[in-house]
mmCIF file of C-alpha atoms in Angstrom:
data_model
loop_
_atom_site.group_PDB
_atom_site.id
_atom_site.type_symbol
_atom_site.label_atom_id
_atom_site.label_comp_id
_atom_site.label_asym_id
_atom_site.label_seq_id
_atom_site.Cartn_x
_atom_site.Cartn_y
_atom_site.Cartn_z
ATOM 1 C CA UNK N 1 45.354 22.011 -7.218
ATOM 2 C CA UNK N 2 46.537 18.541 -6.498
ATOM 3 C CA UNK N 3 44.245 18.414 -3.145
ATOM 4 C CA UNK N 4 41.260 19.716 -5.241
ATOM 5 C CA UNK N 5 41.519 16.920 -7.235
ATOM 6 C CA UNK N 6 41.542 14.629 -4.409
ATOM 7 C CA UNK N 7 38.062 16.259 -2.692
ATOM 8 C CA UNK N 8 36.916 16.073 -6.070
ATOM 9 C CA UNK N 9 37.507 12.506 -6.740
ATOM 10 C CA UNK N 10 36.637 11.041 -3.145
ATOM 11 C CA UNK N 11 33.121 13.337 -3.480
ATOM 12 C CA UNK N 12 32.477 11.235 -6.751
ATOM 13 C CA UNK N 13 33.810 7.815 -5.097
ATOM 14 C CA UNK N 14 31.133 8.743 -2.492
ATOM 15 C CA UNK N 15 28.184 9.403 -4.771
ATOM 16 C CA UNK N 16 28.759 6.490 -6.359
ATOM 17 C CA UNK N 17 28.974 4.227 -3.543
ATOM 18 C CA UNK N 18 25.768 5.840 -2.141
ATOM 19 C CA UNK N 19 23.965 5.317 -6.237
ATOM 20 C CA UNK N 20 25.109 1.643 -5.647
ATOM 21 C CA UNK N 21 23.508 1.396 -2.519
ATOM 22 C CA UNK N 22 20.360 2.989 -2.962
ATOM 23 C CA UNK N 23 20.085 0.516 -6.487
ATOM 24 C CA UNK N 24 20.878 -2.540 -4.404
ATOM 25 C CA UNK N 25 18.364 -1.527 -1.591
ATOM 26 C CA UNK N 26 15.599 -0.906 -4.486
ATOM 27 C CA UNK N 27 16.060 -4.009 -5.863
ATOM 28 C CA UNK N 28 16.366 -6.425 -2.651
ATOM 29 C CA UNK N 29 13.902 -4.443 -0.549
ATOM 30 C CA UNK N 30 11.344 -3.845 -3.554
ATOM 31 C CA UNK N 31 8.323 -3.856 -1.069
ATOM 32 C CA UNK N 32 7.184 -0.783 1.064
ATOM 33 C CA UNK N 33 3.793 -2.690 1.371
ATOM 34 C CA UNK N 34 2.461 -3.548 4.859
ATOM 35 C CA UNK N 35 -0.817 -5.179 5.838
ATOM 36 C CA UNK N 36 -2.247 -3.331 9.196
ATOM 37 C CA UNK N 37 -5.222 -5.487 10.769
ATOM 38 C CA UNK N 38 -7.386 -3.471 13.537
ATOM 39 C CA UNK N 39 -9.914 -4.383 16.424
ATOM 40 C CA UNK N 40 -13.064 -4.171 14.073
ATOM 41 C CA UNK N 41 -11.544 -6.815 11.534
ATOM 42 C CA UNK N 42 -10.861 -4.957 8.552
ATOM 43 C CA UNK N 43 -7.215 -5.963 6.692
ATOM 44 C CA UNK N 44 -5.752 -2.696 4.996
ATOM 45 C CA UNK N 45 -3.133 -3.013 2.680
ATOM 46 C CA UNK N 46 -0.104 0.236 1.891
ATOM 47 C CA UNK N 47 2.704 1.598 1.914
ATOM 48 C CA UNK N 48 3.482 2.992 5.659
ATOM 49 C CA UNK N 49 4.614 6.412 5.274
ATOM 50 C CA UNK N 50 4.391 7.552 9.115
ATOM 51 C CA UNK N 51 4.796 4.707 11.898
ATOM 52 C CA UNK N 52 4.127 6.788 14.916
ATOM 53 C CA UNK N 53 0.806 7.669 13.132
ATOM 54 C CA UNK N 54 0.297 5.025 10.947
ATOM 55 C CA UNK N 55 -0.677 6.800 7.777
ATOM 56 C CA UNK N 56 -0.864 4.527 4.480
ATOM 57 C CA UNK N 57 -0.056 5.883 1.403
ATOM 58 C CA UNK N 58 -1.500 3.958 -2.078
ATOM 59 C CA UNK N 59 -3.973 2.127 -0.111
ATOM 60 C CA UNK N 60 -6.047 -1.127 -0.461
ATOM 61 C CA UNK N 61 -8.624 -2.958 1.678
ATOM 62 C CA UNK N 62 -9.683 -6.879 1.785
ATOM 63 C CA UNK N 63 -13.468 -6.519 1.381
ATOM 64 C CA UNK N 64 -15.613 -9.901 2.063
ATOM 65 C CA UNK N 65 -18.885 -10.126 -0.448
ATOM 66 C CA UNK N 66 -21.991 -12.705 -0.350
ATOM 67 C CA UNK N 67 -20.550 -13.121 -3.881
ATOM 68 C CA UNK N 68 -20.220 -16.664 -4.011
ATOM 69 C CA UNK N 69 -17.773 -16.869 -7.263
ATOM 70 C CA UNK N 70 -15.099 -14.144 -5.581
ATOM 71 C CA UNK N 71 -16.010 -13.863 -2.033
ATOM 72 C CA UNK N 72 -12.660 -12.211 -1.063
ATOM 73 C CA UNK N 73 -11.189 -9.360 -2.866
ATOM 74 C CA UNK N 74 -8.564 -6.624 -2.694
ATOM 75 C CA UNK N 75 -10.022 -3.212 -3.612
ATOM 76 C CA UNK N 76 -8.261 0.007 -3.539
ATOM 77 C CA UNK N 77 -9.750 2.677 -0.974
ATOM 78 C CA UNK N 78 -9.387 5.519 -3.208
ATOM 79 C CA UNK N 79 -12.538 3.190 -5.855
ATOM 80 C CA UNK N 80 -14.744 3.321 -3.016
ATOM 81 C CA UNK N 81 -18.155 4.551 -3.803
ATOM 82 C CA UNK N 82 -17.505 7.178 -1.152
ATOM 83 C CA UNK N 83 -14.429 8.359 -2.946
ATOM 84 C CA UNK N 84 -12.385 9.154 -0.526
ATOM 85 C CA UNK N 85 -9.118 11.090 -1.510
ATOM 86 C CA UNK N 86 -5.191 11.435 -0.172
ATOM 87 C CA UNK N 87 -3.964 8.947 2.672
ATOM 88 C CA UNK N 88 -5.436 6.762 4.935
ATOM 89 C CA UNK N 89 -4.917 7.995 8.797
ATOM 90 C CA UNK N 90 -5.693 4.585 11.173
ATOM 91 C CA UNK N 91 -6.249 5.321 14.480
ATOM 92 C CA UNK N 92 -3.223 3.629 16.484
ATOM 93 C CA UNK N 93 -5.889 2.815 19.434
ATOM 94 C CA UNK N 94 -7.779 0.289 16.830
ATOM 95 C CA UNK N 95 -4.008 -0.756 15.287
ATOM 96 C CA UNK N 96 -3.792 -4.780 16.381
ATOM 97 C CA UNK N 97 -0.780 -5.329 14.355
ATOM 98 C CA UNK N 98 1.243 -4.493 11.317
ATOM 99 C CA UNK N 99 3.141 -6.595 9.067
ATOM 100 C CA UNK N 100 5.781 -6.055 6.010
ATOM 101 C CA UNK N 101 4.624 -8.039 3.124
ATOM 102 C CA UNK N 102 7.063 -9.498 1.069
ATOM 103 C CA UNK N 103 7.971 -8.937 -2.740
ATOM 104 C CA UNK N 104 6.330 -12.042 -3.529
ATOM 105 C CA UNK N 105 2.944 -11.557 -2.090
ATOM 106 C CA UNK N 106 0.292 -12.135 -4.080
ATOM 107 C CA UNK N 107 -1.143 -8.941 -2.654
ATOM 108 C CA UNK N 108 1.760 -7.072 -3.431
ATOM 109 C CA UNK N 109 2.225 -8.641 -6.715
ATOM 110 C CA UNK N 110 -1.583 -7.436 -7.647
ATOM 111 C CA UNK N 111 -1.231 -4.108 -6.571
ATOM 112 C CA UNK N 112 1.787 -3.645 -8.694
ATOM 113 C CA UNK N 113 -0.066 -5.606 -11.796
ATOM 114 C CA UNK N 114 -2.868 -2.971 -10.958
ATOM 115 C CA UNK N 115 -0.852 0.331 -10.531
ATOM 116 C CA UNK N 116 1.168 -0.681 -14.152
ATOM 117 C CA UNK N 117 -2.399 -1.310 -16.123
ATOM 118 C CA UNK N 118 -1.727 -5.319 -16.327
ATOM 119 C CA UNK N 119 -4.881 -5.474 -14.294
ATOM 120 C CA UNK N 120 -8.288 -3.925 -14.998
ATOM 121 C CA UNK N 121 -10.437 -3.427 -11.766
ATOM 122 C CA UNK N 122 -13.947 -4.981 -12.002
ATOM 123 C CA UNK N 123 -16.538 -2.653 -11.554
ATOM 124 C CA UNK N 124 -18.025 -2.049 -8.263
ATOM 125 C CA UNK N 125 -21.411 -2.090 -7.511
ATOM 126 C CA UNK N 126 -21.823 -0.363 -3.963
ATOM 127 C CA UNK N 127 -24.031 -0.927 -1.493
ATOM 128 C CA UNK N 128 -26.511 1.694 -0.577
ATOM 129 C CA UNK N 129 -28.835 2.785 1.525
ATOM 130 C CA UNK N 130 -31.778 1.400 -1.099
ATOM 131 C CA UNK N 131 -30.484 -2.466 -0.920
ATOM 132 C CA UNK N 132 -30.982 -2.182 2.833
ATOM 133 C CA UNK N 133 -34.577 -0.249 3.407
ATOM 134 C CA UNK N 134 -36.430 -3.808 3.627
ATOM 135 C CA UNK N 135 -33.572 -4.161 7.048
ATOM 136 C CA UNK N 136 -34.338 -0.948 8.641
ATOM 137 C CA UNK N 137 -38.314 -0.402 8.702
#
């Protein structure tokens, strides 16, 4: 009895030590957000669920507008007026680098304002094949 009670107690001692850590690694490493910049220029924005695929997960893009008041802004790939759905697959050919963002990146810190409804996303008008017909007779 008296050695069930030890494999008992050292089992909890171990969960708990292993609750503790997981808390502490929440709270210091709060950011699972990377930025991944590729050959053609585009900046995506994620969390990196697969790094021998590269696969984001909850991910955003910089998109560049002729919009003189906000000509830089972080969108979120799922709003595009394509819709795409589930995660992002990069191809690792076009991969240039990746980065961890920290806690305290603006980027990160919108993307969290976003996902907890602080932030309202603008709507988007997209740009279709009608605003460029003048470009391609």
């Amino acid at each position: 009895m008296e050695k069930k009670k030890i494999i008992l107690l050292s089992a909890t001692f171990f969960l708990i030590l292993v609750l503790i850590g997981f808390v502490i690694w929440k709270f210091f490493y709060r950011s699972n957000y990377y930025a991944v910049y590729l050959s053609t220029g585009d900046i995506y924005f994620g969390k990196l669920v697969c790094c021998s695929r590269y696969i984001l997960e909850d991910s955003y893009y910089l998109r560049v507008s002729q919009d003189q008041g906000a000509p830089i802004s972080v969108e979120r790939f799922q709003d595009a007026f394509w819709a795409p759905r589930g995660k992002l697959k990069l191809n690792s050919e076009s991969v240039v680098w990746i980065v961890r963002l920290a806690p305290t990146s603006p980027v990160v810190e919108y993307i969290e304002a976003r996902a907890q409804g602080k932030i309202v996303p603008q709507q988007q008008i997209p740009s279709t094949p009608q605003d460029l017909e003048g470009e391609i007779e």
